[in-house]
């Protein structure tokens, strides 16, 4: 085996156009590892990001801003066009970074998977959803990992960030690489570092959010730590990739359980004739031992509705139960139906059935100030309202179209106050959303628990 080899960092800017690659430069990492002489090669890019969605694109921009040469790769040419035209849904700070990156010759966008072989590090940031039966859908991740393995070369760091089951990094990267003759920790470095992107929220910059990472071997973890340290102020290394994978599952399962608990307290407080937000806001004044979670119409996005199911799916195979988590996810899944039932009761109290009623839904994105509809409770609410005979419209300046649950498409109504709805459901309260007109609406169902008290306003 070859002696330990030191490898240097080079941040030289290189020319890139659509017809040629930039001139090669030496590898990004600086450290020691037992590696064969064949691994001491040069790479054109410091980092390749596979998947340029809500996680991958901000990650690519943060790494590029740190002075690294970045290859942004997505198999969707449509997505690449959206990015090149600066139409991607990003924070204002990331929009500025994108504008700068698109003028930077060391930042390249492509759909050519073969270019992965030219990157010193490859970071996989692809979606990991669940299907309609709440079973993990690993198709996109498997395909991405297969491409990474296919084009892997000695000396690379290969890192997953997509939330998934414990053991994925080993199953989809480490073992296939070893079968190819690239041994993790010797020929290549393999690690997992869960993404920590909060779409639509700029309270913490990419650089300020600590990153957790674990490698297949200690040398793999060290290599991944060096990469992350270039664009993150703090990196916390755990003993294994498995531990890093479990960390992400714990983070989002914790949130799911507490949101389900907040929803239960909302129902309890309603039965005891008190405002749940008065209670939660009061409890939040305690400086220790309590973290406030807010009830709502359900949960959406790429994390909370999906991630705990990866853990539950894995536990079922081992015949292990997790009753607290299971009941929390059942409660969350049933929340949109509770919204519809509440709407039915409100209309009934006003001598109007749900069938034939005009219902306006305000905000359909899964959270404020994003154009992300993934797993949004609003979609299930709209579909059930329509199935029950209601005439449904919605208004959302961030989401101009939305599915109606029957294979059709609804278009956002820019003037919801003129639609003369029998009931308005406030689902997502975007910043700067005009809600003054709700004072004149016949009835308002507030699923955000933040509207002022009014005679026509009912909390979920």
JSON list of C-alpha atoms in Angstrom, two decimals, residues 28 32 215 217-227 237:
[
{"chain": "A", "resi": 28, "resn": "UNK", "atom": "CA", "xyz": [-9.49, 20.01, -3.31]},
{"chain": "A", "resi": 32, "resn": "UNK", "atom": "CA", "xyz": [-3.78, 12.17, 4.79]},
{"chain": "A", "resi": 215, "resn": "UNK", "atom": "CA", "xyz": [-18.20, 8.56, 6.93]},
{"chain": "A", "resi": 217, "resn": "UNK", "atom": "CA", "xyz": [-14.62, 4.98, 7.55]},
{"chain": "A", "resi": 218, "resn": "UNK", "atom": "CA", "xyz": [-12.85, 7.52, 9.77]},
{"chain": "A", "resi": 219, "resn": "UNK", "atom": "CA", "xyz": [-10.84, 8.73, 6.77]},
{"chain": "A", "resi": 220, "resn": "UNK", "atom": "CA", "xyz": [-14.11, 9.22, 4.84]},
{"chain": "A", "resi": 221, "resn": "UNK", "atom": "CA", "xyz": [-15.53, 11.31, 7.66]},
{"chain": "A", "resi": 222, "resn": "UNK", "atom": "CA", "xyz": [-12.41, 13.46, 7.79]},
{"chain": "A", "resi": 223, "resn": "UNK", "atom": "CA", "xyz": [-12.51, 14.09, 4.05]},
{"chain": "A", "resi": 224, "resn": "UNK", "atom": "CA", "xyz": [-16.17, 15.07, 4.20]},
{"chain": "A", "resi": 225, "resn": "UNK", "atom": "CA", "xyz": [-15.50, 17.36, 7.17]},
{"chain": "A", "resi": 226, "resn": "UNK", "atom": "CA", "xyz": [-12.85, 19.22, 5.18]},
{"chain": "A", "resi": 227, "resn": "UNK", "atom": "CA", "xyz": [-15.24, 19.74, 2.26]},
{"chain": "A", "resi": 237, "resn": "UNK", "atom": "CA", "xyz": [-18.57, 14.60, 12.91]}
]
